[in-house]
Amino acid sequence: MEYFHGFFTGSSTLAPATAGYGGFHGGKGNGLMGLMEVPESLNVHAGVISQNKSFVDEISNLVRTETKLEKKKGDKKIRKPRHAFQTRSQVDILDDGYRWRKYGQKAVKNNKFPRSYYRCTYQGCNVKKQVQRLTEDEGIVVTTYEGMHSHPIQKSNDNFEHILSQMQIYTTSF
DNA sequence: CGGGTTTGACCCGCGC
DNA sequence: GCGCGGGTCAAACCCG
């Protein structure tokens, strides 16, 4: 819990994305080398590769949507950092080593696939994630993590590393 | 039996 | 005020 000090309180406006990385993976940061921050170059890349264009658009939309929720005059608003991962996978369930409980599923507009909402089941851990598949590229799955884990992973992460090795990753922070 | 999933209802912010 | 879209709740259900 102490992890969240000054992070979720919103006192610090910078909300370091690096903290998110560290929290995401407790111990060895092996496969996380693939992680990179996504600046505005995101837009630059749009249109370069036709296949990737669609997901880039989707990500952009995602970013815009969440950014709007952060603008509040009464600076008391807590800005919760989110990290969006774009992965290539046949299955929605990407086992990252944590134990998740699904708590909802909604259809999103402009997307024929539903979005699933998961919550970490570790006691006191309020990390959430949502998984979304793209309409045009059903081989692409966007996973958005919200919050940080303040506890160790409960399973061996061999599987996790394996998945990471075949992952194209995009992250955004707010 | 206990924990996770399903699924419709509810809730809330926002734009019209 | 109302409808819409997105996020969450919770009761029923499923499965080991």
Short mmCIF file of C-alpha atoms (C1' of nucleotides) in Angstrom, two decimals:
data_model
loop_
_atom_site.label_atom_id
_atom_site.label_comp_id
_atom_site.label_asym_id
_atom_site.label_seq_id
_atom_site.Cartn_x
_atom_site.Cartn_y
_atom_site.Cartn_z
CA MET A 1 0.00 0.00 0.00
CA GLU A 2 2.82 2.32 0.84
CA TYR A 3 3.71 1.96 -2.76
CA PHE A 4 0.89 4.20 -3.75
CA HIS A 5 1.95 7.11 -1.65
CA GLY A 6 2.12 10.22 -3.68
CA PHE A 7 1.18 8.31 -6.72
CA PHE A 8 -2.51 7.79 -6.40
CA THR A 9 -2.91 10.79 -4.23
CA GLY A 10 -2.40 12.83 -7.32
CA SER A 11 -0.12 15.19 -5.46
CA SER A 12 2.56 14.61 -8.00
CA THR A 13 1.44 15.51 -11.45
CA LEU A 14 4.19 13.63 -13.17
CA ALA A 15 3.07 10.15 -12.23
CA PRO A 16 6.24 8.45 -13.34
CA ALA A 17 5.65 5.73 -15.82
CA THR A 18 8.77 3.99 -14.68
CA ALA A 19 7.10 3.30 -11.39
CA GLY A 20 4.44 1.55 -13.33
CA TYR A 21 6.98 -0.68 -14.97
CA GLY A 22 8.57 -1.56 -11.71
CA GLY A 23 5.29 -2.34 -10.10
CA PHE A 24 4.16 -4.37 -13.00
CA HIS A 25 6.91 -6.86 -12.63
CA GLY A 26 8.13 -7.45 -9.15
CA GLY A 27 11.55 -8.98 -9.56
CA LYS A 28 13.71 -9.41 -12.57
CA GLY A 29 12.90 -7.08 -15.38
CA ASN A 30 13.92 -9.42 -18.08
CA GLY A 31 11.40 -9.20 -20.85
CA LEU A 32 10.42 -5.72 -19.94
CA MET A 33 13.22 -4.37 -22.04
CA GLY A 34 10.76 -4.38 -24.85
CA LEU A 35 8.72 -1.77 -23.10
CA MET A 36 8.98 1.70 -24.38
CA GLU A 37 7.24 4.89 -23.75
CA VAL A 38 5.04 6.13 -26.49
CA PRO A 39 5.34 9.82 -27.21
CA GLU A 40 3.62 11.67 -29.98
CA SER A 41 5.62 9.56 -32.37
CA LEU A 42 2.57 7.40 -32.08
CA ASN A 43 0.80 9.64 -34.52
CA VAL A 44 3.80 9.80 -36.77
CA HIS A 45 3.79 6.08 -37.10
CA ALA A 46 0.17 6.04 -38.06
CA GLY A 47 -0.20 5.25 -41.68
CA VAL A 48 3.25 3.81 -42.11
CA ILE A 49 2.24 0.22 -41.88
CA SER A 50 -1.23 -0.53 -43.01
CA GLN A 51 -1.70 -3.36 -40.59
CA ASN A 52 -0.49 -1.41 -37.65
CA LYS A 53 -2.43 1.65 -38.56
CA SER A 54 -5.65 0.28 -37.23
CA PHE A 55 -4.34 -0.46 -33.81
CA VAL A 56 -2.48 2.79 -33.67
CA ASP A 57 -5.75 4.53 -34.31
CA GLU A 58 -7.38 2.50 -31.63
CA ILE A 59 -4.67 3.32 -29.15
CA SER A 60 -4.93 6.95 -30.02
CA ASN A 61 -8.61 6.87 -29.38
CA LEU A 62 -7.99 5.15 -26.12
CA VAL A 63 -5.53 7.76 -25.07
CA ARG A 64 -7.81 10.58 -25.96
CA THR A 65 -10.70 9.03 -24.12
CA GLU A 66 -8.77 8.63 -20.93
CA THR A 67 -7.10 11.96 -21.12
CA LYS A 68 -10.39 13.75 -21.05
CA LEU A 69 -11.25 12.13 -17.76
CA GLU A 70 -8.21 13.69 -16.23
CA LYS A 71 -8.91 17.29 -17.01
CA LYS A 72 -10.68 18.73 -14.05
CA LYS A 73 -10.53 22.24 -12.76
CA GLY A 74 -10.52 21.26 -9.13
CA ASP A 75 -7.07 19.69 -9.20
CA LYS A 76 -8.37 17.36 -6.50
CA LYS A 77 -9.02 14.92 -9.27
CA ILE A 78 -6.91 11.85 -9.02
CA ARG A 79 -5.21 10.97 -12.20
CA LYS A 80 -4.77 7.28 -12.35
CA PRO A 81 -2.03 6.10 -14.65
CA ARG A 82 -2.88 3.58 -17.24
CA HIS A 83 -0.63 1.53 -19.39
CA ALA A 84 -1.89 0.22 -22.66
CA PHE A 85 -0.27 -2.83 -24.13
CA GLN A 86 -0.81 -3.92 -27.64
CA THR A 87 -0.14 -7.58 -28.07
CA ARG A 88 -0.51 -10.06 -30.84
CA SER A 89 -2.29 -13.12 -29.67
CA GLN A 90 -5.02 -15.53 -30.54
CA VAL A 91 -6.39 -15.60 -27.05
CA ASP A 92 -7.63 -12.77 -24.93
CA ILE A 93 -6.30 -14.21 -21.74
CA LEU A 94 -2.68 -13.22 -21.39
CA ASP A 95 -1.39 -14.80 -18.23
CA ASP A 96 0.98 -12.27 -16.76
CA GLY A 97 1.44 -14.18 -13.53
CA TYR A 98 -1.17 -12.41 -11.48
CA ARG A 99 -4.53 -13.81 -10.63
CA TRP A 100 -7.43 -11.93 -12.14
CA ARG A 101 -11.13 -12.05 -11.61
CA LYS A 102 -13.37 -10.85 -14.36
CA TYR A 103 -15.97 -8.41 -13.14
CA GLY A 104 -17.53 -7.13 -16.28
CA GLN A 105 -17.79 -7.17 -20.00
CA LYS A 106 -19.08 -4.44 -22.24
CA ALA A 107 -19.46 -3.88 -25.91
CA VAL A 108 -17.62 -0.86 -27.16
CA LYS A 109 -18.75 1.26 -30.01
CA ASN A 110 -16.84 1.02 -33.26
CA ASN A 111 -15.73 -2.39 -32.17
CA LYS A 112 -17.60 -5.58 -32.63
CA PHE A 113 -15.63 -7.34 -29.93
CA PRO A 114 -16.50 -6.86 -26.31
CA ARG A 115 -14.11 -5.47 -23.74
CA SER A 116 -13.45 -7.46 -20.63
CA TYR A 117 -12.72 -5.99 -17.23
CA TYR A 118 -10.51 -7.77 -14.74
CA ARG A 119 -9.47 -7.04 -11.21
CA CYS A 120 -6.53 -8.46 -9.30
CA THR A 121 -7.79 -10.84 -6.64
CA TYR A 122 -4.95 -10.29 -4.23
CA GLN A 123 -6.30 -8.91 -1.00
CA GLY A 124 -5.96 -5.18 -0.89
CA CYS A 125 -4.65 -4.99 -4.40
CA ASN A 126 -6.88 -2.87 -6.54
CA VAL A 127 -5.11 -3.23 -9.82
CA LYS A 128 -7.44 -3.43 -12.76
CA LYS A 129 -7.00 -4.29 -16.35
CA GLN A 130 -9.18 -4.42 -19.39
CA VAL A 131 -8.72 -6.48 -22.48
CA GLN A 132 -9.98 -5.44 -25.85
CA ARG A 133 -9.70 -6.93 -29.30
CA LEU A 134 -9.64 -4.85 -32.40
CA THR A 135 -12.32 -5.08 -35.01
CA GLU A 136 -10.11 -5.02 -38.03
CA ASP A 137 -7.30 -7.06 -36.59
CA GLU A 138 -8.67 -9.80 -34.49
CA GLY A 139 -5.13 -10.99 -34.04
CA ILE A 140 -4.43 -7.92 -31.99
CA VAL A 141 -5.33 -7.56 -28.36
CA VAL A 142 -5.05 -4.37 -26.38
CA THR A 143 -4.58 -4.78 -22.67
CA THR A 144 -4.81 -1.74 -20.45
CA TYR A 145 -3.42 -1.93 -16.94
CA GLU A 146 -4.50 0.47 -14.26
CA GLY A 147 -2.61 0.79 -11.01
CA MET A 148 0.31 -1.10 -9.61
CA HIS A 149 0.64 -4.38 -7.81
CA SER A 150 2.01 -4.03 -4.31
CA HIS A 151 2.60 -7.72 -3.88
CA PRO A 152 4.70 -10.42 -5.50
CA ILE A 153 3.55 -12.49 -8.39
CA GLN A 154 1.86 -15.67 -7.31
CA LYS A 155 3.03 -17.89 -10.07
CA SER A 156 6.22 -18.68 -11.87
CA ASN A 157 6.85 -16.17 -14.56
CA ASP A 158 8.32 -18.50 -17.09
CA ASN A 159 5.11 -18.35 -18.93
CA PHE A 160 5.08 -14.60 -18.67
CA GLU A 161 8.48 -14.24 -20.18
CA HIS A 162 7.54 -16.53 -22.97
CA ILE A 163 4.59 -14.38 -23.79
CA LEU A 164 6.65 -11.23 -23.61
CA SER A 165 9.09 -12.60 -26.10
CA GLN A 166 6.43 -12.62 -28.74
CA MET A 167 4.81 -9.41 -27.77
CA GLN A 168 4.77 -6.11 -29.54
CA ILE A 169 4.30 -3.69 -26.77
CA TYR A 170 3.02 -0.19 -26.62
CA THR A 171 2.72 1.73 -23.44
CA THR A 172 1.24 5.03 -22.62
CA SER A 173 1.19 6.87 -19.38
CA PHE A 174 -0.83 9.75 -18.17
"C1'" DC B 1 -18.30 -25.91 -1.36
"C1'" DG B 2 -15.47 -22.06 -2.84
"C1'" DG B 3 -13.82 -19.20 -6.10
"C1'" DG B 4 -14.20 -17.47 -10.81
"C1'" DT B 5 -17.39 -16.24 -14.85
"C1'" DT B 6 -21.82 -14.50 -16.98
"C1'" DT B 7 -24.85 -11.16 -17.75
"C1'" DG B 8 -28.27 -7.69 -17.19
"C1'" DA B 9 -29.04 -3.84 -14.29
"C1'" DC B 10 -27.37 0.18 -12.40
"C1'" DC B 11 -24.64 4.35 -12.14
"C1'" DC B 12 -22.29 8.36 -13.65
"C1'" DG B 13 -20.28 11.87 -16.67
"C1'" DC B 14 -21.05 14.24 -20.74
"C1'" DG B 15 -23.15 16.24 -24.86
"C1'" DC B 16 -27.24 17.66 -27.05
"C1'" DG C 1 -33.66 16.38 -18.75
"C1'" DC C 2 -32.60 12.70 -21.52
"C1'" DG C 3 -30.05 9.45 -24.00
"C1'" DC C 4 -25.71 7.39 -24.86
"C1'" DG C 5 -21.37 5.26 -23.84
"C1'" DG C 6 -18.37 3.41 -20.67
"C1'" DG C 7 -17.46 1.29 -16.07
"C1'" DT C 8 -19.08 -1.48 -12.10
"C1'" DC C 9 -22.17 -4.42 -9.20
"C1'" DA C 10 -24.16 -8.57 -7.97
"C1'" DA C 11 -26.96 -12.59 -8.29
"C1'" DA C 12 -27.10 -16.62 -10.70
"C1'" DC C 13 -24.44 -19.89 -12.61
"C1'" DC C 14 -20.46 -22.98 -13.58
"C1'" DC C 15 -16.68 -25.94 -12.55
"C1'" DG C 16 -12.75 -27.90 -9.99
#
